[in-house]
């Protein structure tokens, strides 16, 4: 584990974990004002950023300055369904665009004012727009944390919506089970300096709206993993979501599907987007998984 990873973990333990450590603190966080979702000045200066509307929400499209791209990514940001896209997300997206990838970023509505059902409607609309000029094989549906849960849930729902599957799915530290009922979560949570199961369950209940927490649209680990496109997953060993990530990977492989899990020893939640050596290595791997010639 790098010194930088240790430092970031220490900061998260002192700041983020406490914010969600009790139901009352989590409710304050859930109802707090949301930050800006606008792309950063850095990504605007480096790439071409445009905006369009789908289902009443903004979608930011980021493409290389020369307008040339070879693959398309639909990117869903994390934040426990209560926090807006962060500068670190845009930095990560920028690395994808550097590799000649077009990235569409739906700014989906957050709890407590919006729910999972609205997010799925938005994602489906954005995906249909991508299909208008892109072969589905050339599309990767990608997300981190809560956004990775949305990504998997959407791909699971795609056949029921009459939509072709994308060619590839990338999940970074995915939140797969809103109930966090896997008994192995307890032990990992002690090592996780960032995530609190108490606070996450509070956020999940608000996000679910009228849906039960075990509905696959809220907890995609409860959905079918049969027939999925190739799935690449990145997760650290100090991530509360690791037990469910391991369970998902086993389920896909046992069903004859294609899944590749990269575990990073000592790394914390969403480590590929963090400013650490481990994060930079993971980002290079993720970019390669999207532009690579093989889907295995």
mmCIF file of C-alpha atoms in Angstrom:
data_model
loop_
_atom_site.group_PDB
_atom_site.id
_atom_site.type_symbol
_atom_site.label_atom_id
_atom_site.label_comp_id
_atom_site.label_asym_id
_atom_site.label_seq_id
_atom_site.Cartn_x
_atom_site.Cartn_y
_atom_site.Cartn_z
ATOM 1 C CA UNK A 1 0.000 0.000 0.000
ATOM 2 C CA UNK A 2 1.425 3.373 -1.007
ATOM 3 C CA UNK A 3 1.997 6.265 1.353
ATOM 4 C CA UNK A 4 -0.523 8.279 -0.654
ATOM 5 C CA UNK A 5 -3.196 5.601 -0.157
ATOM 6 C CA UNK A 6 -2.533 5.605 3.591
ATOM 7 C CA UNK A 7 -2.863 9.397 3.688
ATOM 8 C CA UNK A 8 -6.107 9.428 1.711
ATOM 9 C CA UNK A 9 -7.507 6.674 3.937
ATOM 10 C CA UNK A 10 -6.635 8.682 7.025
ATOM 11 C CA UNK A 11 -8.363 11.779 5.704
ATOM 12 C CA UNK A 12 -11.482 9.795 4.830
ATOM 13 C CA UNK A 13 -11.647 8.220 8.274
ATOM 14 C CA UNK A 14 -11.460 11.655 9.918
ATOM 15 C CA UNK A 15 -13.983 13.326 7.619
ATOM 16 C CA UNK A 16 -16.299 11.147 5.526
ATOM 17 C CA UNK A 17 -16.956 8.115 7.723
ATOM 18 C CA UNK A 18 -18.203 10.168 10.664
ATOM 19 C CA UNK A 19 -20.678 12.021 8.449
ATOM 20 C CA UNK A 20 -22.645 8.819 7.839
ATOM 21 C CA UNK A 21 -21.959 6.918 11.068
ATOM 22 C CA UNK A 22 -25.428 7.334 12.637
ATOM 23 C CA UNK A 23 -28.939 7.602 11.180
ATOM 24 C CA UNK A 24 -29.217 11.216 12.308
ATOM 25 C CA UNK A 25 -25.923 12.229 10.699
ATOM 26 C CA UNK A 26 -26.856 10.392 7.537
ATOM 27 C CA UNK A 27 -30.202 12.185 7.344
ATOM 28 C CA UNK A 28 -28.455 15.533 7.671
ATOM 29 C CA UNK A 29 -26.135 14.560 4.842
ATOM 30 C CA UNK A 30 -29.022 13.296 2.707
ATOM 31 C CA UNK A 31 -30.919 16.560 3.072
ATOM 32 C CA UNK A 32 -27.884 18.843 2.754
ATOM 33 C CA UNK A 33 -27.597 21.126 -0.300
ATOM 34 C CA UNK A 34 -26.069 19.414 -3.317
ATOM 35 C CA UNK A 35 -22.865 20.608 -4.922
ATOM 36 C CA UNK A 36 -22.354 21.754 -8.492
ATOM 37 C CA UNK A 37 -22.517 19.191 -11.276
ATOM 38 C CA UNK A 38 -20.829 21.460 -13.818
ATOM 39 C CA UNK A 39 -17.757 20.092 -15.570
ATOM 40 C CA UNK A 40 -14.526 21.480 -14.186
ATOM 41 C CA UNK A 41 -12.506 24.179 -15.890
ATOM 42 C CA UNK A 42 -9.723 21.638 -16.384
ATOM 43 C CA UNK A 43 -11.857 19.227 -18.381
ATOM 44 C CA UNK A 44 -13.370 22.079 -20.417
ATOM 45 C CA UNK A 45 -9.917 23.341 -21.356
ATOM 46 C CA UNK A 46 -8.633 19.889 -22.276
ATOM 47 C CA UNK A 47 -11.660 18.552 -24.180
ATOM 48 C CA UNK A 48 -14.835 19.634 -25.936
ATOM 49 C CA UNK A 49 -17.780 19.588 -23.529
ATOM 50 C CA UNK A 50 -21.390 19.985 -24.669
ATOM 51 C CA UNK A 51 -24.690 19.574 -22.876
ATOM 52 C CA UNK A 52 -28.089 18.182 -23.822
ATOM 53 C CA UNK A 53 -31.309 17.316 -21.995
ATOM 54 C CA UNK A 54 -32.901 13.908 -21.602
ATOM 55 C CA UNK A 55 -35.982 13.137 -19.490
ATOM 56 C CA UNK A 56 -35.696 16.532 -17.832
ATOM 57 C CA UNK A 57 -32.066 16.152 -16.731
ATOM 58 C CA UNK A 58 -28.746 17.479 -18.018
ATOM 59 C CA UNK A 59 -26.276 15.190 -19.752
ATOM 60 C CA UNK A 60 -22.693 16.299 -20.342
ATOM 61 C CA UNK A 61 -20.900 14.917 -23.391
ATOM 62 C CA UNK A 62 -17.099 15.023 -23.382
ATOM 63 C CA UNK A 63 -15.124 14.337 -26.557
ATOM 64 C CA UNK A 64 -11.532 14.888 -27.687
ATOM 65 C CA UNK A 65 -10.749 18.363 -28.993
ATOM 66 C CA UNK A 66 -10.346 17.038 -32.526
ATOM 67 C CA UNK A 67 -13.814 15.491 -32.397
ATOM 68 C CA UNK A 68 -12.520 12.023 -33.229
ATOM 69 C CA UNK A 69 -13.514 9.069 -31.041
ATOM 70 C CA UNK A 70 -13.564 5.317 -31.499
ATOM 71 C CA UNK A 71 -15.642 4.063 -28.563
ATOM 72 C CA UNK A 72 -18.443 5.417 -26.431
ATOM 73 C CA UNK A 73 -18.860 5.296 -22.643
ATOM 74 C CA UNK A 74 -22.021 5.983 -20.681
ATOM 75 C CA UNK A 75 -20.629 7.014 -17.289
ATOM 76 C CA UNK A 76 -22.643 7.014 -14.054
ATOM 77 C CA UNK A 77 -21.026 8.763 -11.104
ATOM 78 C CA UNK A 78 -21.057 7.631 -7.496
ATOM 79 C CA UNK A 79 -22.000 9.451 -4.315
ATOM 80 C CA UNK A 80 -24.397 7.124 -2.448
ATOM 81 C CA UNK A 81 -27.260 8.547 -4.568
ATOM 82 C CA UNK A 82 -27.119 11.700 -2.432
ATOM 83 C CA UNK A 83 -23.944 13.494 -3.589
ATOM 84 C CA UNK A 84 -23.265 15.196 -6.891
ATOM 85 C CA UNK A 85 -20.528 14.299 -9.345
ATOM 86 C CA UNK A 86 -17.131 15.419 -8.004
ATOM 87 C CA UNK A 87 -14.013 16.913 -9.618
ATOM 88 C CA UNK A 88 -12.260 13.558 -9.155
ATOM 89 C CA UNK A 89 -14.873 11.973 -11.410
ATOM 90 C CA UNK A 90 -14.205 14.528 -14.114
ATOM 91 C CA UNK A 91 -10.473 13.911 -13.801
ATOM 92 C CA UNK A 92 -11.079 10.202 -14.327
ATOM 93 C CA UNK A 93 -13.394 10.901 -17.275
ATOM 94 C CA UNK A 94 -10.701 13.098 -18.792
ATOM 95 C CA UNK A 95 -8.306 10.137 -18.892
ATOM 96 C CA UNK A 96 -10.892 8.155 -20.852
ATOM 97 C CA UNK A 97 -11.344 10.975 -23.349
ATOM 98 C CA UNK A 98 -7.554 11.272 -23.747
ATOM 99 C CA UNK A 99 -7.697 7.751 -25.186
ATOM 100 C CA UNK A 100 -10.160 8.724 -27.915
ATOM 101 C CA UNK A 101 -13.341 7.771 -26.078
ATOM 102 C CA UNK A 102 -16.557 9.783 -26.124
ATOM 103 C CA UNK A 103 -18.094 9.952 -22.643
ATOM 104 C CA UNK A 104 -21.718 10.848 -21.890
ATOM 105 C CA UNK A 105 -22.395 11.712 -18.246
ATOM 106 C CA UNK A 106 -26.054 11.824 -17.141
ATOM 107 C CA UNK A 107 -26.587 14.120 -14.146
ATOM 108 C CA UNK A 108 -29.299 11.988 -12.609
ATOM 109 C CA UNK A 109 -31.516 13.299 -9.836
ATOM 110 C CA UNK A 110 -30.419 12.605 -6.267
ATOM 111 C CA UNK A 111 -32.246 11.584 -3.118
ATOM 112 C CA UNK A 112 -34.250 12.814 -1.282
ATOM 113 C CA UNK A 113 -35.949 14.604 -4.179
ATOM 114 C CA UNK A 114 -35.474 11.879 -6.791
ATOM 115 C CA UNK A 115 -35.555 8.082 -6.816
ATOM 116 C CA UNK A 116 -34.162 5.077 -8.650
ATOM 117 C CA UNK A 117 -37.093 4.832 -11.074
ATOM 118 C CA UNK A 118 -36.360 8.284 -12.491
ATOM 119 C CA UNK A 119 -32.681 7.444 -12.873
ATOM 120 C CA UNK A 120 -33.428 4.332 -14.916
ATOM 121 C CA UNK A 121 -35.726 6.293 -17.231
ATOM 122 C CA UNK A 122 -32.956 8.833 -17.807
ATOM 123 C CA UNK A 123 -30.253 6.233 -18.424
ATOM 124 C CA UNK A 124 -32.445 4.402 -20.939
ATOM 125 C CA UNK A 125 -33.060 7.674 -22.829
ATOM 126 C CA UNK A 126 -29.333 8.456 -22.942
ATOM 127 C CA UNK A 127 -28.505 4.937 -24.087
ATOM 128 C CA UNK A 128 -31.050 5.177 -26.914
ATOM 129 C CA UNK A 129 -29.375 8.394 -28.029
ATOM 130 C CA UNK A 130 -25.991 6.633 -28.112
ATOM 131 C CA UNK A 131 -27.449 3.834 -30.215
ATOM 132 C CA UNK A 132 -28.443 6.347 -32.882
ATOM 133 C CA UNK A 133 -24.805 6.710 -33.978
ATOM 134 C CA UNK A 134 -22.933 3.878 -32.257
ATOM 135 C CA UNK A 135 -22.957 0.110 -32.593
ATOM 136 C CA UNK A 136 -23.835 -1.297 -29.148
ATOM 137 C CA UNK A 137 -20.689 -3.436 -29.284
ATOM 138 C CA UNK A 138 -18.697 -0.191 -29.177
ATOM 139 C CA UNK A 139 -20.495 1.074 -26.047
ATOM 140 C CA UNK A 140 -19.264 0.560 -22.488
ATOM 141 C CA UNK A 141 -21.643 1.208 -19.598
ATOM 142 C CA UNK A 142 -19.485 2.280 -16.670
ATOM 143 C CA UNK A 143 -19.951 3.587 -13.152
ATOM 144 C CA UNK A 144 -18.367 3.909 -9.757
ATOM 145 C CA UNK A 145 -19.893 3.097 -6.358
ATOM 146 C CA UNK A 146 -23.622 3.899 -6.467
ATOM 147 C CA UNK A 147 -23.252 4.725 -10.160
ATOM 148 C CA UNK A 148 -21.772 1.276 -10.752
ATOM 149 C CA UNK A 149 -24.855 -0.233 -9.150
ATOM 150 C CA UNK A 150 -26.978 1.792 -11.556
ATOM 151 C CA UNK A 151 -24.791 0.664 -14.451
ATOM 152 C CA UNK A 152 -25.241 -3.022 -13.676
ATOM 153 C CA UNK A 153 -28.932 -2.630 -12.894
ATOM 154 C CA UNK A 154 -29.536 -0.866 -16.200
ATOM 155 C CA UNK A 155 -27.722 -3.513 -18.222
ATOM 156 C CA UNK A 156 -29.747 -6.211 -16.437
ATOM 157 C CA UNK A 157 -32.966 -4.356 -17.334
ATOM 158 C CA UNK A 158 -31.993 -3.623 -20.950
ATOM 159 C CA UNK A 159 -33.536 -6.751 -22.540
ATOM 160 C CA UNK A 160 -36.870 -6.017 -20.841
ATOM 161 C CA UNK A 161 -36.732 -2.515 -22.344
ATOM 162 C CA UNK A 162 -36.106 -3.932 -25.815
ATOM 163 C CA UNK A 163 -32.575 -2.510 -25.860
ATOM 164 C CA UNK A 164 -29.496 -4.326 -27.169
ATOM 165 C CA UNK A 165 -26.822 -5.037 -24.609
ATOM 166 C CA UNK A 166 -23.668 -2.920 -24.632
ATOM 167 C CA UNK A 167 -20.416 -4.550 -25.552
ATOM 168 C CA UNK A 168 -18.808 -4.065 -22.168
ATOM 169 C CA UNK A 169 -19.534 -3.180 -18.538
ATOM 170 C CA UNK A 170 -17.025 -1.590 -16.137
ATOM 171 C CA UNK A 171 -17.816 -1.445 -12.426
ATOM 172 C CA UNK A 172 -15.599 0.477 -10.001
ATOM 173 C CA UNK A 173 -16.287 -0.420 -6.365
ATOM 174 C CA UNK A 174 -19.948 -1.121 -7.144
ATOM 175 C CA UNK A 175 -22.678 -0.771 -4.522
ATOM 176 C CA UNK A 176 -24.590 -3.931 -5.366
ATOM 177 C CA UNK A 177 -26.864 -4.571 -2.381
ATOM 178 C CA UNK A 178 -28.756 -1.725 -0.709
ATOM 179 C CA UNK A 179 -29.525 -3.944 2.274
ATOM 180 C CA UNK A 180 -25.833 -4.677 2.941
ATOM 181 C CA UNK A 181 -27.002 -7.947 4.445
ATOM 182 C CA UNK A 182 -23.996 -10.057 3.462
ATOM 183 C CA UNK A 183 -22.600 -11.211 6.840
ATOM 184 C CA UNK A 184 -19.039 -10.742 5.586
ATOM 185 C CA UNK A 185 -19.627 -6.978 5.327
ATOM 186 C CA UNK A 186 -19.216 -6.589 9.101
ATOM 187 C CA UNK A 187 -15.568 -7.644 9.120
ATOM 188 C CA UNK A 188 -14.620 -5.587 6.070
ATOM 189 C CA UNK A 189 -16.352 -2.491 7.438
ATOM 190 C CA UNK A 190 -13.862 -2.409 10.323
ATOM 191 C CA UNK A 191 -11.056 -1.986 7.772
ATOM 192 C CA UNK A 192 -12.933 0.493 5.582
ATOM 193 C CA UNK A 193 -11.970 4.078 6.518
ATOM 194 C CA UNK A 194 -14.707 5.669 4.419
ATOM 195 C CA UNK A 195 -18.028 3.821 4.190
ATOM 196 C CA UNK A 196 -20.565 3.289 6.976
ATOM 197 C CA UNK A 197 -23.277 0.676 6.512
ATOM 198 C CA UNK A 198 -25.601 2.579 8.865
ATOM 199 C CA UNK A 199 -25.537 5.709 6.750
ATOM 200 C CA UNK A 200 -25.680 3.852 3.457
ATOM 201 C CA UNK A 201 -28.850 2.045 4.484
ATOM 202 C CA UNK A 202 -30.450 5.400 5.312
ATOM 203 C CA UNK A 203 -29.534 6.730 1.878
ATOM 204 C CA UNK A 204 -30.785 3.560 0.196
ATOM 205 C CA UNK A 205 -34.209 3.755 1.838
ATOM 206 C CA UNK A 206 -34.731 7.283 0.529
ATOM 207 C CA UNK A 207 -33.359 6.472 -2.927
ATOM 208 C CA UNK A 208 -35.553 3.382 -3.309
ATOM 209 C CA UNK A 209 -38.758 5.384 -3.020
ATOM 210 C CA UNK A 210 -41.670 2.969 -3.390
ATOM 211 C CA UNK A 211 -39.401 0.082 -4.399
ATOM 212 C CA UNK A 212 -38.336 -2.546 -1.853
ATOM 213 C CA UNK A 213 -34.623 -2.529 -1.058
ATOM 214 C CA UNK A 214 -34.221 -5.988 -2.569
ATOM 215 C CA UNK A 215 -35.643 -4.888 -5.933
ATOM 216 C CA UNK A 216 -32.913 -5.451 -8.559
ATOM 217 C CA UNK A 217 -33.180 -1.810 -9.599
ATOM 218 C CA UNK A 218 -31.997 -0.874 -6.110
ATOM 219 C CA UNK A 219 -29.908 -3.967 -5.350
ATOM 220 C CA UNK A 220 -28.659 -5.322 -8.698
ATOM 221 C CA UNK A 221 -26.968 -8.258 -7.004
ATOM 222 C CA UNK A 222 -30.532 -9.623 -6.756
ATOM 223 C CA UNK A 223 -30.945 -9.406 -10.525
ATOM 224 C CA UNK A 224 -29.994 -11.930 -13.157
ATOM 225 C CA UNK A 225 -26.363 -12.206 -14.197
ATOM 226 C CA UNK A 226 -27.076 -14.557 -17.077
ATOM 227 C CA UNK A 227 -26.340 -13.286 -20.549
ATOM 228 C CA UNK A 228 -24.413 -10.214 -19.440
ATOM 229 C CA UNK A 229 -21.706 -8.762 -21.679
ATOM 230 C CA UNK A 230 -18.130 -8.989 -20.364
ATOM 231 C CA UNK A 231 -17.862 -7.319 -16.962
ATOM 232 C CA UNK A 232 -14.657 -5.811 -15.572
ATOM 233 C CA UNK A 233 -14.613 -4.905 -11.874
ATOM 234 C CA UNK A 234 -12.102 -2.986 -9.732
ATOM 235 C CA UNK A 235 -12.292 -3.042 -5.937
ATOM 236 C CA UNK A 236 -9.914 -2.541 -3.024
ATOM 237 C CA UNK A 237 -9.565 -4.924 -0.095
ATOM 238 C CA UNK A 238 -10.498 -2.182 2.394
ATOM 239 C CA UNK A 239 -13.827 -1.524 0.665
ATOM 240 C CA UNK A 240 -17.061 -2.374 2.458
ATOM 241 C CA UNK A 241 -18.533 -3.484 -0.880
ATOM 242 C CA UNK A 242 -15.878 -6.168 -1.489
ATOM 243 C CA UNK A 243 -17.913 -9.150 -0.155
ATOM 244 C CA UNK A 244 -20.747 -8.420 -2.572
ATOM 245 C CA UNK A 245 -18.266 -7.805 -5.405
ATOM 246 C CA UNK A 246 -16.783 -11.252 -4.794
ATOM 247 C CA UNK A 247 -20.267 -12.778 -4.721
ATOM 248 C CA UNK A 248 -21.230 -11.092 -7.994
ATOM 249 C CA UNK A 249 -18.036 -12.235 -9.706
ATOM 250 C CA UNK A 250 -18.605 -15.840 -8.607
ATOM 251 C CA UNK A 251 -22.224 -15.742 -9.769
ATOM 252 C CA UNK A 252 -21.294 -14.466 -13.232
ATOM 253 C CA UNK A 253 -18.528 -17.034 -13.667
ATOM 254 C CA UNK A 254 -20.606 -19.906 -12.294
ATOM 255 C CA UNK A 255 -23.295 -19.042 -14.826
ATOM 256 C CA UNK A 256 -20.842 -19.244 -17.701
ATOM 257 C CA UNK A 257 -20.448 -15.487 -18.070
ATOM 258 C CA UNK A 258 -17.305 -13.395 -18.446
ATOM 259 C CA UNK A 259 -16.124 -11.396 -15.462
ATOM 260 C CA UNK A 260 -12.694 -10.147 -14.455
ATOM 261 C CA UNK A 261 -12.107 -8.790 -10.969
ATOM 262 C CA UNK A 262 -9.058 -6.709 -10.086
ATOM 263 C CA UNK A 263 -8.525 -6.573 -6.317
ATOM 264 C CA UNK A 264 -6.039 -4.047 -5.005
ATOM 265 C CA UNK A 265 -4.475 -4.923 -1.659
ATOM 266 C CA UNK A 266 -4.923 -2.150 0.906
ATOM 267 C CA UNK A 267 -6.883 0.089 -1.438
ATOM 268 C CA UNK A 268 -10.023 1.875 -0.279
ATOM 269 C CA UNK A 269 -13.362 2.659 -1.895
ATOM 270 C CA UNK A 270 -13.322 3.881 -5.533
ATOM 271 C CA UNK A 271 -9.523 3.825 -5.499
ATOM 272 C CA UNK A 272 -9.190 4.207 -9.303
ATOM 273 C CA UNK A 273 -10.427 7.813 -9.081
ATOM 274 C CA UNK A 274 -8.145 8.737 -6.162
ATOM 275 C CA UNK A 275 -4.792 10.576 -6.543
ATOM 276 C CA UNK A 276 -2.599 7.610 -5.608
ATOM 277 C CA UNK A 277 -0.201 5.304 -7.492
ATOM 278 C CA UNK A 278 -2.777 2.508 -7.182
ATOM 279 C CA UNK A 279 -5.422 4.786 -8.649
ATOM 280 C CA UNK A 280 -3.280 5.803 -11.609
ATOM 281 C CA UNK A 281 -2.462 2.165 -12.372
ATOM 282 C CA UNK A 282 -6.133 1.201 -12.215
ATOM 283 C CA UNK A 283 -7.110 4.087 -14.484
ATOM 284 C CA UNK A 284 -4.634 2.902 -17.115
ATOM 285 C CA UNK A 285 -6.069 -0.617 -16.825
ATOM 286 C CA UNK A 286 -9.639 0.631 -17.155
ATOM 287 C CA UNK A 287 -8.820 2.705 -20.231
ATOM 288 C CA UNK A 288 -7.103 -0.304 -21.776
ATOM 289 C CA UNK A 289 -10.129 -2.489 -21.025
ATOM 290 C CA UNK A 290 -12.356 -0.073 -22.951
ATOM 291 C CA UNK A 291 -10.143 0.522 -26.002
ATOM 292 C CA UNK A 292 -8.593 -2.949 -26.112
ATOM 293 C CA UNK A 293 -9.181 -5.132 -29.155
ATOM 294 C CA UNK A 294 -10.669 -8.033 -27.186
ATOM 295 C CA UNK A 295 -13.743 -8.423 -25.030
ATOM 296 C CA UNK A 296 -12.524 -11.894 -24.087
#
